[in-house]
CSV table of C-alpha atoms and ligand atoms in Angstrom, one decimal:
chain,number,residue,atom,x,y,z
A,39,MET,CA,73.9,165.4,166.8
A,40,ASN,CA,73.7,161.6,167.6
A,41,LEU,CA,71.2,159.2,166.6
A,42,ASP,CA,69.2,159.5,170.0
A,43,GLU,CA,69.2,163.1,169.8
A,44,LEU,CA,67.9,163.3,166.2
A,45,GLN,CA,65.0,160.6,167.1
A,46,ALA,CA,64.1,162.9,170.3
A,47,LYS,CA,63.9,165.9,167.8
A,48,PHE,CA,61.6,163.7,165.6
A,49,LYS,CA,59.1,163.2,168.5
A,50,ASP,CA,59.5,166.9,169.3
A,51,ILE,CA,58.7,168.1,166.2
A,52,PHE,CA,55.9,165.5,164.9
A,53,ASN,CA,54.5,164.2,168.0
A,54,ASN,CA,55.5,160.6,167.3
A,55,LYS,CA,58.1,158.1,167.0
A,56,ASN,CA,60.4,157.7,164.0
A,57,GLU,CA,60.0,154.1,162.3
A,58,LYS,CA,63.2,154.3,160.3
A,59,ILE,CA,66.7,155.9,159.6
A,60,PHE,CA,68.3,156.7,156.4
A,61,PHE,CA,71.7,158.3,155.6
A,62,ALA,CA,73.4,159.3,152.4
A,63,PRO,CA,77.0,160.9,152.8
A,64,GLY,CA,78.7,164.1,151.1
A,65,ARG,CA,81.4,163.5,148.7
A,66,VAL,CA,85.2,164.8,147.9
A,67,ASN,CA,86.7,164.7,144.7
A,68,LEU,CA,90.2,164.1,144.8
A,69,ILE,CA,91.1,164.7,141.1
A,70,GLY,CA,89.0,164.9,137.8
A,71,GLU,CA,87.2,168.2,138.2
A,72,HIS,CA,84.6,169.4,135.4
A,73,THR,CA,85.6,166.3,133.6
A,74,ASP,CA,82.0,164.6,134.1
A,75,TYR,CA,80.0,166.5,131.9
A,76,ASN,CA,82.9,166.4,129.3
A,77,GLY,CA,82.8,162.5,128.9
A,78,GLY,CA,85.8,162.2,131.1
A,79,HIS,CA,87.0,160.4,134.6
A,80,VAL,CA,86.6,161.6,138.0
A,81,PHE,CA,88.1,159.9,141.3
A,82,PRO,CA,85.9,161.2,144.3
A,83,CYS,CA,85.2,159.3,147.7
A,84,ALA,CA,82.3,159.6,149.5
A,85,ILE,CA,82.8,160.9,153.3
A,86,THR,CA,81.4,159.8,156.5
A,87,GLN,CA,79.4,163.1,156.9
A,88,GLY,CA,76.0,163.4,155.2
A,89,THR,CA,72.3,163.7,155.4
A,90,TYR,CA,70.3,161.9,158.1
A,91,ALA,CA,66.8,161.3,157.3
A,92,LEU,CA,64.4,159.7,160.0
A,93,THR,CA,61.0,158.9,158.5
A,94,ARG,CA,57.4,157.7,159.7
A,95,SER,CA,54.8,157.0,157.3
A,96,ILE,CA,51.5,158.7,157.5
A,97,PRO,CA,48.1,157.3,155.6
A,98,GLU,CA,47.5,161.1,153.9
A,99,ARG,CA,49.0,161.4,150.5
A,100,LYS,CA,51.6,164.4,151.7
A,101,LEU,CA,55.3,164.7,152.8
A,102,ARG,CA,55.7,166.5,155.8
A,103,LEU,CA,58.9,167.8,155.7
A,104,PHE,CA,61.7,169.6,158.2
A,105,SER,CA,65.0,170.0,158.3
A,106,LEU,CA,67.2,170.8,161.2
A,107,ASN,CA,69.6,172.9,159.0
A,108,PHE,CA,66.6,175.2,158.1
A,109,GLU,CA,64.4,175.4,161.4
A,110,ASP,CA,63.1,178.4,160.5
A,111,THR,CA,61.1,177.2,157.5
A,112,GLY,CA,59.4,175.0,160.0
A,113,ILE,CA,57.4,172.1,158.1
A,114,ILE,CA,56.9,172.0,154.8
A,115,GLU,CA,54.1,170.1,153.4
A,116,ILE,CA,53.9,168.7,149.9
A,117,ASP,CA,50.8,167.3,148.3
A,118,LEU,CA,51.7,163.9,146.3
A,119,ASP,CA,49.0,165.3,144.0
A,120,ASN,CA,51.0,168.5,143.2
A,121,MET,CA,54.6,167.9,142.9
A,122,LYS,CA,55.7,171.0,140.7
A,123,PHE,CA,58.8,173.1,141.4
A,124,ASP,CA,58.0,176.1,143.7
A,125,SER,CA,60.7,178.4,144.8
A,126,LYS,CA,58.7,178.9,148.0
A,127,ASP,CA,59.4,175.3,149.1
A,128,ASN,CA,63.0,176.2,149.4
A,129,TRP,CA,65.4,173.2,150.2
A,130,ALA,CA,62.2,170.6,150.1
A,131,ASN,CA,62.4,171.1,146.2
A,132,TYR,CA,65.1,168.3,146.3
A,133,PRO,CA,62.9,165.6,148.1
A,134,LYS,CA,59.9,166.9,145.8
A,135,GLY,CA,62.0,166.6,142.8
A,136,VAL,CA,62.7,163.1,143.8
A,137,PHE,CA,59.1,162.1,144.3
A,138,HIS,CA,58.2,163.6,141.0
A,139,HIS,CA,60.5,161.9,139.1
A,140,LEU,CA,59.8,158.5,140.7
A,141,GLU,CA,56.0,159.1,140.0
A,142,GLN,CA,57.1,159.8,136.5
A,143,LYS,CA,58.9,156.2,136.4
A,144,GLY,CA,55.8,154.8,137.4
A,145,ALA,CA,55.9,154.8,141.1
A,146,LYS,CA,52.8,154.7,143.1
A,147,PHE,CA,52.8,156.4,146.7
A,148,ASP,CA,49.3,155.3,148.2
A,149,SER,CA,50.6,156.8,151.6
A,150,GLY,CA,52.7,159.8,152.8
A,151,LEU,CA,55.6,160.5,155.2
A,152,GLU,CA,56.9,162.3,157.9
A,153,ILE,CA,60.7,163.3,157.4
A,154,LEU,CA,63.1,164.7,159.6
A,155,PHE,CA,66.5,165.7,157.9
A,156,PHE,CA,69.7,166.6,159.6
A,157,GLY,CA,73.0,167.3,157.5
A,158,ASN,CA,76.3,167.6,158.9
A,159,ILE,CA,77.6,168.8,155.7
A,160,PRO,CA,78.1,172.7,155.4
A,161,ASN,CA,75.6,173.6,152.9
A,162,GLY,CA,76.9,175.4,149.9
A,163,ALA,CA,80.4,174.5,150.4
A,164,GLY,CA,81.1,172.4,147.2
A,165,LEU,CA,80.4,168.7,149.0
A,166,SER,CA,77.3,167.9,147.5
A,167,SER,CA,74.9,168.5,150.1
A,168,SER,CA,72.4,168.6,147.7
A,169,ALA,CA,72.9,165.5,146.0
A,170,SER,CA,73.1,164.2,149.4
A,171,ILE,CA,69.4,165.2,150.0
A,172,GLU,CA,68.5,163.9,146.5
A,173,LEU,CA,69.9,160.2,147.4
A,174,VAL,CA,68.6,159.9,150.8
A,175,SER,CA,65.3,160.8,149.7
A,176,CYS,CA,65.4,158.4,146.9
A,177,ILE,CA,66.3,155.2,149.1
A,178,ILE,CA,63.7,156.5,151.6
A,179,ALA,CA,60.9,156.2,148.8
A,180,LYS,CA,62.5,152.6,147.5
A,181,ASN,CA,62.4,151.3,150.9
A,182,THR,CA,59.0,152.8,152.0
A,183,TYR,CA,57.2,152.0,148.8
A,184,GLY,CA,58.9,149.0,147.4
A,185,ILE,CA,60.2,150.8,144.3
A,186,ASP,CA,61.8,148.5,142.0
A,187,LEU,CA,64.7,150.7,140.9
A,188,ASP,CA,68.6,149.8,141.3
A,189,MET,CA,71.3,152.1,143.0
A,190,ILE,CA,72.4,153.4,139.6
A,191,GLU,CA,69.0,153.9,138.2
A,192,LEU,CA,68.4,156.2,141.6
A,193,VAL,CA,71.7,158.1,140.7
A,194,LYS,CA,70.3,158.6,137.2
A,195,LEU,CA,67.3,159.8,138.7
A,196,SER,CA,68.9,162.0,140.7
A,197,GLN,CA,70.8,164.1,138.5
A,198,LYS,CA,67.5,164.0,136.4
A,199,VAL,CA,65.9,166.0,139.2
A,200,GLU,CA,69.1,168.5,139.5
A,201,ASN,CA,69.3,168.9,135.7
A,202,GLU,CA,65.2,169.3,135.0
A,203,PHE,CA,63.5,170.0,138.3
A,204,ILE,CA,65.8,172.2,140.1
A,205,GLY,CA,67.6,173.5,136.5
A,206,VAL,CA,71.5,173.0,137.3
A,207,ASN,CA,73.2,171.4,134.6
A,208,SER,CA,75.5,169.5,136.5
A,209,GLY,CA,77.1,165.9,135.6
A,210,ILE,CA,77.0,162.9,137.0
A,211,MET,CA,79.8,162.6,139.6
A,212,ASP,CA,78.2,163.7,142.9
A,213,GLN,CA,75.0,161.6,142.7
A,214,PHE,CA,77.0,158.7,141.4
A,215,ILE,CA,79.8,158.7,144.5
A,216,ILE,CA,76.9,159.6,146.6
A,217,GLY,CA,74.9,156.6,145.8
A,218,MET,CA,77.7,153.9,145.0
A,219,GLY,CA,80.6,155.0,147.5
A,220,LYS,CA,82.4,152.4,149.8
A,221,LYS,CA,84.2,152.4,152.7
A,222,ASP,CA,88.1,153.1,152.7
A,223,THR,CA,87.8,153.6,148.9
A,224,ALA,CA,87.5,156.0,146.1
A,225,LEU,CA,85.8,155.3,143.0
A,226,LEU,CA,87.4,155.8,139.6
A,227,LEU,CA,84.3,156.6,137.2
A,228,ASP,CA,84.3,156.9,133.1
A,229,CYS,CA,81.4,159.3,132.7
A,230,ASN,CA,81.0,158.1,129.3
A,231,THR,CA,80.4,154.5,129.7
A,232,LEU,CA,79.4,154.7,133.4
A,233,LYS,CA,81.8,151.8,133.8
A,234,TYR,CA,83.6,152.1,137.4
A,235,ARG,CA,86.1,150.5,139.7
A,236,TYR,CA,86.7,150.6,143.4
A,237,VAL,CA,90.4,151.7,144.5
A,238,PRO,CA,91.6,151.1,148.1
A,239,LEU,CA,92.3,154.3,149.6
A,240,ILE,CA,95.1,153.3,151.6
A,241,LEU,CA,97.3,156.7,152.7
A,242,ASP,CA,99.8,155.1,155.0
A,243,GLY,CA,100.2,158.0,157.7
A,244,TYR,CA,98.5,160.4,155.7
A,245,SER,CA,94.9,161.8,155.9
A,246,ILE,CA,92.6,163.7,153.5
A,247,ILE,CA,91.8,167.4,154.5
A,248,ILE,CA,89.0,169.4,153.5
A,249,SER,CA,89.6,173.0,154.2
A,250,ASN,CA,86.4,175.3,153.5
A,251,THR,CA,87.0,178.7,152.2
A,252,ASN,CA,83.6,179.9,153.7
A,253,LYS,CA,83.1,181.9,150.7
A,254,LYS,CA,79.6,182.0,149.3
A,255,ARG,CA,79.2,180.3,146.1
A,256,THR,CA,77.7,183.0,144.3
A,257,LEU,CA,77.3,182.7,140.6
A,258,ALA,CA,78.5,179.2,140.8
A,259,ASP,CA,75.4,178.1,138.7
A,260,SER,CA,75.5,180.6,136.0
A,261,LYS,CA,79.2,180.2,135.8
A,262,TYR,CA,79.0,176.3,135.5
A,263,ASN,CA,76.7,176.3,133.0
A,264,GLU,CA,78.6,179.0,131.1
A,265,ARG,CA,81.9,176.6,131.3
A,266,ARG,CA,79.7,173.5,130.1
A,267,SER,CA,78.7,175.8,127.0
A,268,GLN,CA,82.1,176.5,126.3
A,269,CYS,CA,83.5,173.2,126.2
A,270,GLU,CA,80.5,172.2,123.8
A,271,ALA,CA,81.6,175.0,121.6
A,272,ALA,CA,85.2,173.7,121.7
A,273,LEU,CA,84.0,170.3,121.3
A,274,ALA,CA,81.9,171.2,117.9
A,275,ASP,CA,84.9,173.1,116.6
A,276,ILE,CA,87.1,169.7,116.6
A,277,GLN,CA,84.0,167.4,115.3
A,278,LYS,CA,84.4,169.4,112.4
A,279,VAL,CA,87.2,167.4,111.5
A,280,LEU,CA,87.2,164.3,114.2
A,281,SER,CA,84.1,161.9,114.9
A,282,ILE,CA,84.5,162.2,118.6
A,283,LYS,CA,81.3,162.2,121.1
A,284,SER,CA,83.2,163.9,124.1
A,285,LEU,CA,86.4,166.0,124.7
A,286,GLY,CA,87.2,162.8,127.1
A,287,GLU,CA,88.0,160.8,124.1
A,288,LEU,CA,91.2,162.8,123.3
A,289,THR,CA,94.6,161.8,123.9
A,290,GLU,CA,97.5,164.7,124.6
A,291,LYS,CA,98.2,164.2,121.0
A,292,GLU,CA,95.4,164.3,119.1
A,293,PHE,CA,94.2,167.5,121.1
A,294,GLU,CA,97.6,169.2,120.4
A,295,LYS,CA,97.2,168.2,116.7
A,296,TYR,CA,93.7,169.6,116.5
A,297,LYS,CA,93.2,172.3,119.1
A,298,HIS,CA,93.8,175.1,116.4
A,299,LEU,CA,90.3,174.1,114.9
A,300,ILE,CA,88.9,175.8,118.1
A,301,THR,CA,88.0,179.2,116.9
A,302,ASP,CA,87.8,180.9,120.1
A,303,GLU,CA,90.9,181.3,122.7
A,304,THR,CA,89.0,180.9,125.8
A,305,ASN,CA,87.1,177.7,124.6
A,306,MET,CA,90.4,176.1,123.6
A,307,LYS,CA,91.6,176.8,126.9
A,308,ARG,CA,88.4,175.5,128.8
A,309,ALA,CA,88.9,172.3,126.4
A,310,ARG,CA,92.5,171.7,127.1
A,311,HIS,CA,91.8,171.5,131.0
A,312,ALA,CA,89.1,168.9,130.1
A,313,VAL,CA,91.4,166.7,128.3
A,314,TYR,CA,94.4,167.1,130.6
A,315,GLU,CA,92.6,166.8,133.5
A,316,ASN,CA,91.3,163.6,132.1
A,317,LEU,CA,94.6,162.3,131.5
A,318,ARG,CA,96.0,163.3,134.9
A,319,THR,CA,93.0,161.6,136.6
A,320,LEU,CA,94.0,158.2,135.0
A,321,GLU,CA,97.6,158.6,136.0
A,322,ALA,CA,96.6,159.5,139.5
A,323,VAL,CA,94.8,156.3,139.9
A,324,GLU,CA,97.8,154.5,138.8
A,325,CYS,CA,100.0,156.2,141.3
A,326,LEU,CA,97.8,155.6,144.4
A,327,THR,CA,97.5,152.1,143.2
A,328,ALA,CA,101.5,151.8,142.9
A,329,ASN,CA,101.9,153.5,146.3
A,330,ASP,CA,103.4,156.6,144.8
A,331,LEU,CA,101.7,159.2,147.2
A,332,GLU,CA,104.1,161.9,146.1
A,333,LYS,CA,103.2,161.7,142.1
A,334,PHE,CA,99.7,161.2,143.2
A,335,GLY,CA,100.2,165.1,145.2
A,336,LYS,CA,101.8,166.5,142.2
A,337,LEU,CA,99.3,165.7,139.9
A,338,MET,CA,96.6,167.3,142.5
A,339,ILE,CA,99.0,170.5,142.3
A,340,ALA,CA,98.8,170.6,138.2
A,341,SER,CA,94.8,170.1,138.6
A,342,HIS,CA,94.6,172.8,140.8
A,343,ASN,CA,96.9,175.2,138.7
A,344,SER,CA,95.0,174.1,135.5
A,345,LEU,CA,91.5,174.9,136.9
A,346,ARG,CA,92.9,178.3,138.1
A,347,ASP,CA,94.4,179.3,134.6
A,348,ASP,CA,92.8,177.4,132.2
A,349,TYR,CA,89.2,176.7,133.5
A,350,ASP,CA,89.1,179.8,135.5
A,351,VAL,CA,87.0,178.5,138.5
A,352,ALA,CA,89.4,178.8,141.5
A,353,GLY,CA,89.2,182.6,142.5
A,354,VAL,CA,91.4,184.3,145.3
A,355,GLU,CA,90.0,182.5,148.2
A,356,LEU,CA,90.3,178.9,147.1
A,357,ASP,CA,94.0,179.6,145.5
A,358,THR,CA,95.5,181.2,148.5
A,359,LEU,CA,93.9,178.4,151.0
A,360,VAL,CA,96.1,176.0,148.1
A,361,GLN,CA,99.1,178.1,148.3
A,362,VAL,CA,99.1,178.4,151.9
A,363,ALA,CA,98.5,174.9,152.1
A,364,LEU,CA,101.5,174.1,150.0
A,365,LYS,CA,103.8,175.9,152.0
A,366,GLN,CA,103.1,173.7,155.3
A,367,LYS,CA,105.4,170.9,156.4
A,368,GLY,CA,104.1,167.2,155.6
A,369,VAL,CA,101.7,168.2,152.9
A,370,ILE,CA,102.1,166.6,149.4
A,371,GLY,CA,99.1,167.9,147.7
A,372,SER,CA,96.2,170.3,147.6
A,373,ARG,CA,93.8,171.4,145.3
A,374,MET,CA,90.2,173.0,144.9
A,375,THR,CA,87.5,170.5,144.9
A,376,GLY,CA,83.9,170.6,143.1
A,377,ALA,CA,82.7,173.3,141.3
A,378,GLY,CA,84.6,176.0,142.2
A,379,PHE,CA,83.7,179.9,142.7
A,380,GLY,CA,84.2,179.3,146.5
A,381,GLY,CA,83.8,176.1,148.6
A,382,CYS,CA,86.4,173.7,149.8
A,383,THR,CA,89.8,172.5,149.0
A,384,VAL,CA,91.2,168.9,149.4
A,385,SER,CA,94.7,168.3,150.9
A,386,ILE,CA,96.9,165.2,151.4
A,387,VAL,CA,98.7,165.8,154.9
A,388,LYS,CA,100.9,163.7,157.0
A,389,ASP,CA,98.9,163.0,160.4
A,390,GLU,CA,101.7,164.2,162.8
A,391,ASN,CA,101.4,167.4,160.8
A,392,ILE,CA,97.8,168.0,160.9
A,393,ASP,CA,97.4,170.2,164.0
A,394,ASP,CA,100.2,172.5,162.5
A,395,PHE,CA,98.4,172.6,159.3
A,396,ILE,CA,95.1,173.6,160.7
A,397,LYS,CA,96.8,176.4,162.8
A,398,ASN,CA,99.0,177.9,160.4
A,399,VAL,CA,97.1,177.6,157.3
A,400,GLY,CA,93.7,179.1,159.5
A,401,LYS,CA,95.6,182.0,160.7
A,402,GLU,CA,97.5,183.1,157.4
A,403,TYR,CA,94.1,182.6,155.3
A,404,GLN,CA,92.5,184.6,157.6
A,405,GLU,CA,95.4,187.3,157.3
A,406,LYS,CA,95.3,187.4,153.7
A,407,ILE,CA,91.5,187.0,153.0
A,408,GLY,CA,89.5,188.1,156.2
A,409,LEU,CA,87.7,185.1,156.4
A,410,THR,CA,87.8,182.2,158.7
A,411,ALA,CA,88.5,178.7,157.4
A,412,ASP,CA,87.0,175.7,158.4
A,413,PHE,CA,88.6,172.1,158.4
A,414,TYR,CA,88.0,168.6,158.5
A,415,ILE,CA,89.3,165.3,158.3
A,416,ALA,CA,87.8,163.1,155.9
A,417,HIS,CA,87.1,159.9,156.2
A,418,SER,CA,85.9,157.7,153.2
A,419,GLY,CA,82.5,155.9,154.0
A,420,ASP,CA,79.5,154.1,152.3
A,421,GLY,CA,76.9,155.1,149.8
A,422,ALA,CA,73.4,155.9,150.4
A,423,HIS,CA,71.9,153.3,153.0
A,424,GLU,CA,69.2,152.5,155.8
A,425,ILE,CA,70.9,152.9,159.4
A,426,LEU,CA,69.4,149.2,160.8
B,290,LIG,C1,79.7,169.8,140.7
B,290,LIG,C2,78.8,169.1,139.9
B,290,LIG,C3,79.5,167.9,138.9
B,290,LIG,C4,80.8,168.3,138.8
B,290,LIG,C5,81.4,169.3,139.6
B,290,LIG,C6,83.0,169.7,139.0
B,290,LIG,O1,80.0,169.1,141.9
B,290,LIG,O2,77.7,168.8,140.4
B,290,LIG,O3,78.8,167.0,138.6
B,290,LIG,O4,80.5,168.9,137.4
B,290,LIG,O5,80.9,170.3,140.1
B,290,LIG,O6,83.6,168.7,138.9
């Protein structure tokens, strides 16, 4: 749907013209998976698909919200004097959570808003549609009510919404890249210190292809929280001897020297992934900077194998999609991306081979798994902003 069509929809639904338009992207993580909450590095980029939001101020202290992705739910009304989580409010808990936490930080809402949301990232595909709604809501509120918080503060607030309001114990990667992304770059973030650096994403004749398993991410949240606790337990074992704050501080040598302290074998594997994945991420960024795409691809494959074997979050759908992709001509790397348990893979494919890639991978995946995969060419885009 283009902007004109969205404006016409707004008028249909709310009987008035919208005043402003905002956008927040989705994201794809190139490497550095399940490292953010372990104090390691991540290397995602924002994509040009995301969430559009059209707004109009209204005098009543209410949010009147409509999503074109959940049309059946109709307009959801949120009373700005009563912003408690309510499962009945469904997806609208994300904007509600943002307004609630902004209020806790001292924001004053003397009027309300009508907002039309439209997302062109598939929901639940692991491309961060929820963080995208959080950040678009943040910049709507900042812009409308003149809230004096910078983007990094909004990023942290959005993570808080996810952790405390929604109840998913996620790290900071998604909100950070969705707030801070920059066109034609990927972002290297040290999740321990929040120091970051933009790295030009020049793939000379290659493209980033996102492949969607279309497998529903069941159990994703509970398994996610379980992985997190396993890493915390492993860290606690190591802390008996070493004074470190996170697994992300460990070098390969240190980990190999102290891993025997981790009493549980499964926890040891989880920690091994976290430590090696962090080191791989730093190496991958160096490869990209040195234009060594081949090596970058090899590190992506190593990342996938570790997520499958040590972290156990790939599952047959994601792994099949990766293995089939790696057999194709012009593919230099492929891995699962995001939390796992379904969702998407990311592959780097030579431009002239993209059509065959989509045809062949789609066919073989369908034969092996019985699901139809979707494919998107990803372009790196800007973080959350107003569209003027
Ligand atoms: C989800 C979380 C992120 C991160 C990834 C795994 O996307 O929201 O914080 O932990 O999983 O890398």
